[in-house]
Amino acid sequence: MTRRSKGWLLYLYTPSDDPKKPHGKTLYDAAKKDPDSFCSLKTVEETTDHEGNSLFPLDQIRLNGLSEEAVQREYYCNFEANK
């Protein structure tokens, strides 16, 4: 239906912390291979405000107890950080 109506889909997500749920990686890989799809992965360093400032203070987030594995998943979209 989306193709017929020339519509589009937007998926926003971070990788699952459960390696048995690879749906995000599967979807990302499929979009990368599809010549009719636009696929972009952005890390915390590539997503800033209009003045180039970081949106997320990672040093503070780490100090508040988020594990490095979770930081890698949530802010760097690291699909391998669940293993």
PDB file of N, CA and C in Angstrom, residues 41-81:
ATOM      1  N   LEU A  41      21.601   6.082   9.444  1.00  0.00           N
ATOM      2  CA  LEU A  41      21.830   5.792  10.855  1.00  0.00           C
ATOM      3  C   LEU A  41      22.638   6.959  11.415  1.00  0.00           C
ATOM      4  N   LYS A  42      22.140   7.587  12.457  1.00  0.00           N
ATOM      5  CA  LYS A  42      22.807   8.742  13.053  1.00  0.00           C
ATOM      6  C   LYS A  42      23.177   8.434  14.494  1.00  0.00           C
ATOM      7  N   THR A  43      24.402   8.789  14.862  1.00  0.00           N
ATOM      8  CA  THR A  43      24.839   8.620  16.240  1.00  0.00           C
ATOM      9  C   THR A  43      24.637   9.922  17.005  1.00  0.00           C
ATOM     10  N   VAL A  44      24.899   9.878  18.284  1.00  0.00           N
ATOM     11  CA  VAL A  44      24.751  11.054  19.134  1.00  0.00           C
ATOM     12  C   VAL A  44      25.635  12.207  18.651  1.00  0.00           C
ATOM     13  N   GLU A  45      26.764  11.910  18.065  1.00  0.00           N
ATOM     14  CA  GLU A  45      27.651  12.961  17.579  1.00  0.00           C
ATOM     15  C   GLU A  45      27.145  13.624  16.302  1.00  0.00           C
ATOM     16  N   GLU A  46      26.257  12.958  15.596  1.00  0.00           N
ATOM     17  CA  GLU A  46      25.724  13.499  14.344  1.00  0.00           C
ATOM     18  C   GLU A  46      24.373  14.176  14.523  1.00  0.00           C
ATOM     19  N   THR A  47      23.858  14.168  15.722  1.00  0.00           N
ATOM     20  CA  THR A  47      22.570  14.802  16.001  1.00  0.00           C
ATOM     21  C   THR A  47      22.792  15.906  17.024  1.00  0.00           C
ATOM     22  N   THR A  48      22.817  17.136  16.521  1.00  0.00           N
ATOM     23  CA  THR A  48      23.095  18.291  17.369  1.00  0.00           C
ATOM     24  C   THR A  48      21.996  19.337  17.201  1.00  0.00           C
ATOM     25  N   ASP A  49      22.054  20.363  18.035  1.00  0.00           N
ATOM     26  CA  ASP A  49      21.122  21.471  17.848  1.00  0.00           C
ATOM     27  C   ASP A  49      21.619  22.336  16.681  1.00  0.00           C
ATOM     28  N   HIS A  50      20.921  23.425  16.395  1.00  0.00           N
ATOM     29  CA  HIS A  50      21.259  24.255  15.241  1.00  0.00           C
ATOM     30  C   HIS A  50      22.595  24.979  15.385  1.00  0.00           C
ATOM     31  N   GLU A  51      23.130  24.987  16.577  1.00  0.00           N
ATOM     32  CA  GLU A  51      24.419  25.629  16.806  1.00  0.00           C
ATOM     33  C   GLU A  51      25.553  24.613  16.922  1.00  0.00           C
ATOM     34  N   GLY A  52      25.254  23.334  16.686  1.00  0.00           N
ATOM     35  CA  GLY A  52      26.271  22.294  16.724  1.00  0.00           C
ATOM     36  C   GLY A  52      26.537  21.718  18.102  1.00  0.00           C
ATOM     37  N   ASN A  53      25.704  22.070  19.079  1.00  0.00           N
ATOM     38  CA  ASN A  53      25.879  21.565  20.442  1.00  0.00           C
ATOM     39  C   ASN A  53      25.232  20.194  20.605  1.00  0.00           C
ATOM     40  N   SER A  54      25.863  19.358  21.376  1.00  0.00           N
ATOM     41  CA  SER A  54      25.333  18.026  21.655  1.00  0.00           C
ATOM     42  C   SER A  54      23.973  18.123  22.345  1.00  0.00           C
ATOM     43  N   LEU A  55      23.076  17.247  21.964  1.00  0.00           N
ATOM     44  CA  LEU A  55      21.750  17.207  22.588  1.00  0.00           C
ATOM     45  C   LEU A  55      21.753  16.414  23.880  1.00  0.00           C
ATOM     46  N   PHE A  56      22.760  15.551  24.027  1.00  0.00           N
ATOM     47  CA  PHE A  56      22.810  14.665  25.179  1.00  0.00           C
ATOM     48  C   PHE A  56      24.191  14.722  25.829  1.00  0.00           C
ATOM     49  N   PRO A  57      24.275  15.111  27.082  1.00  0.00           N
ATOM     50  CA  PRO A  57      25.564  15.152  27.777  1.00  0.00           C
ATOM     51  C   PRO A  57      25.982  13.744  28.219  1.00  0.00           C
ATOM     52  N   LEU A  58      26.711  13.036  27.358  1.00  0.00           N
ATOM     53  CA  LEU A  58      27.042  11.640  27.632  1.00  0.00           C
ATOM     54  C   LEU A  58      27.855  11.464  28.902  1.00  0.00           C
ATOM     55  N   ASP A  59      28.725  12.406  29.216  1.00  0.00           N
ATOM     56  CA  ASP A  59      29.501  12.288  30.459  1.00  0.00           C
ATOM     57  C   ASP A  59      28.565  12.238  31.659  1.00  0.00           C
ATOM     58  N   GLN A  60      27.561  13.098  31.655  1.00  0.00           N
ATOM     59  CA  GLN A  60      26.600  13.122  32.759  1.00  0.00           C
ATOM     60  C   GLN A  60      25.736  11.865  32.759  1.00  0.00           C
ATOM     61  N   ILE A  61      25.343  11.422  31.590  1.00  0.00           N
ATOM     62  CA  ILE A  61      24.531  10.204  31.478  1.00  0.00           C
ATOM     63  C   ILE A  61      25.297   9.006  32.035  1.00  0.00           C
ATOM     64  N   ARG A  62      26.580   8.919  31.707  1.00  0.00           N
ATOM     65  CA  ARG A  62      27.404   7.827  32.237  1.00  0.00           C
ATOM     66  C   ARG A  62      27.550   7.943  33.751  1.00  0.00           C
ATOM     67  N   LEU A  63      27.741   9.169  34.238  1.00  0.00           N
ATOM     68  CA  LEU A  63      27.861   9.374  35.689  1.00  0.00           C
ATOM     69  C   LEU A  63      26.586   8.982  36.421  1.00  0.00           C
ATOM     70  N   ASN A  64      25.456   9.138  35.754  1.00  0.00           N
ATOM     71  CA  ASN A  64      24.170   8.790  36.368  1.00  0.00           C
ATOM     72  C   ASN A  64      23.903   7.286  36.353  1.00  0.00           C
ATOM     73  N   GLY A  65      24.856   6.500  35.820  1.00  0.00           N
ATOM     74  CA  GLY A  65      24.747   5.058  35.963  1.00  0.00           C
ATOM     75  C   GLY A  65      24.357   4.258  34.741  1.00  0.00           C
ATOM     76  N   LEU A  66      24.191   4.874  33.591  1.00  0.00           N
ATOM     77  CA  LEU A  66      23.868   4.090  32.404  1.00  0.00           C
ATOM     78  C   LEU A  66      25.118   3.311  31.991  1.00  0.00           C
ATOM     79  N   SER A  67      24.981   2.023  31.805  1.00  0.00           N
ATOM     80  CA  SER A  67      26.137   1.190  31.461  1.00  0.00           C
ATOM     81  C   SER A  67      26.676   1.572  30.091  1.00  0.00           C
ATOM     82  N   GLU A  68      27.940   1.257  29.868  1.00  0.00           N
ATOM     83  CA  GLU A  68      28.555   1.554  28.560  1.00  0.00           C
ATOM     84  C   GLU A  68      27.849   0.780  27.455  1.00  0.00           C
ATOM     85  N   GLU A  69      27.427  -0.431  27.745  1.00  0.00           N
ATOM     86  CA  GLU A  69      26.679  -1.218  26.759  1.00  0.00           C
ATOM     87  C   GLU A  69      25.388  -0.487  26.364  1.00  0.00           C
ATOM     88  N   ALA A  70      24.671   0.040  27.343  1.00  0.00           N
ATOM     89  CA  ALA A  70      23.430   0.772  27.061  1.00  0.00           C
ATOM     90  C   ALA A  70      23.716   2.073  26.315  1.00  0.00           C
ATOM     91  N   VAL A  71      24.798   2.767  26.669  1.00  0.00           N
ATOM     92  CA  VAL A  71      25.180   3.991  25.948  1.00  0.00           C
ATOM     93  C   VAL A  71      25.446   3.657  24.481  1.00  0.00           C
ATOM     94  N   GLN A  72      26.152   2.574  24.231  1.00  0.00           N
ATOM     95  CA  GLN A  72      26.457   2.172  22.861  1.00  0.00           C
ATOM     96  C   GLN A  72      25.186   1.870  22.066  1.00  0.00           C
ATOM     97  N   ARG A  73      24.240   1.200  22.697  1.00  0.00           N
ATOM     98  CA  ARG A  73      22.966   0.891  22.014  1.00  0.00           C
ATOM     99  C   ARG A  73      22.151   2.153  21.792  1.00  0.00           C
ATOM    100  N   GLU A  74      21.930   2.901  22.856  1.00  0.00           N
ATOM    101  CA  GLU A  74      20.990   4.020  22.820  1.00  0.00           C
ATOM    102  C   GLU A  74      21.498   5.257  22.086  1.00  0.00           C
ATOM    103  N   TYR A  75      22.789   5.531  22.161  1.00  0.00           N
ATOM    104  CA  TYR A  75      23.316   6.770  21.607  1.00  0.00           C
ATOM    105  C   TYR A  75      24.212   6.581  20.384  1.00  0.00           C
ATOM    106  N   TYR A  76      24.651   5.343  20.139  1.00  0.00           N
ATOM    107  CA  TYR A  76      25.489   5.065  18.973  1.00  0.00           C
ATOM    108  C   TYR A  76      24.852   4.038  18.045  1.00  0.00           C
ATOM    109  N   CYS A  77      23.657   3.572  18.361  1.00  0.00           N
ATOM    110  CA  CYS A  77      22.923   2.591  17.558  1.00  0.00           C
ATOM    111  C   CYS A  77      23.808   1.396  17.221  1.00  0.00           C
ATOM    112  N   ASN A  78      24.509   0.913  18.225  1.00  0.00           N
ATOM    113  CA  ASN A  78      25.420  -0.210  18.074  1.00  0.00           C
ATOM    114  C   ASN A  78      24.651  -1.522  18.231  1.00  0.00           C
ATOM    115  N   PHE A  79      24.444  -2.212  17.143  1.00  0.00           N
ATOM    116  CA  PHE A  79      23.682  -3.461  17.145  1.00  0.00           C
ATOM    117  C   PHE A  79      24.419  -4.593  17.847  1.00  0.00           C
ATOM    118  N   GLU A  80      25.716  -4.449  18.036  1.00  0.00           N
ATOM    119  CA  GLU A  80      26.505  -5.485  18.685  1.00  0.00           C
ATOM    120  C   GLU A  80      26.575  -5.302  20.200  1.00  0.00           C
ATOM    121  N   ALA A  81      26.042  -4.233  20.734  1.00  0.00           N
ATOM    122  CA  ALA A  81      26.178  -3.920  22.162  1.00  0.00           C
ATOM    123  C   ALA A  81      25.245  -4.728  23.047  1.00  0.00           C
TER     124      ALA A  81
END
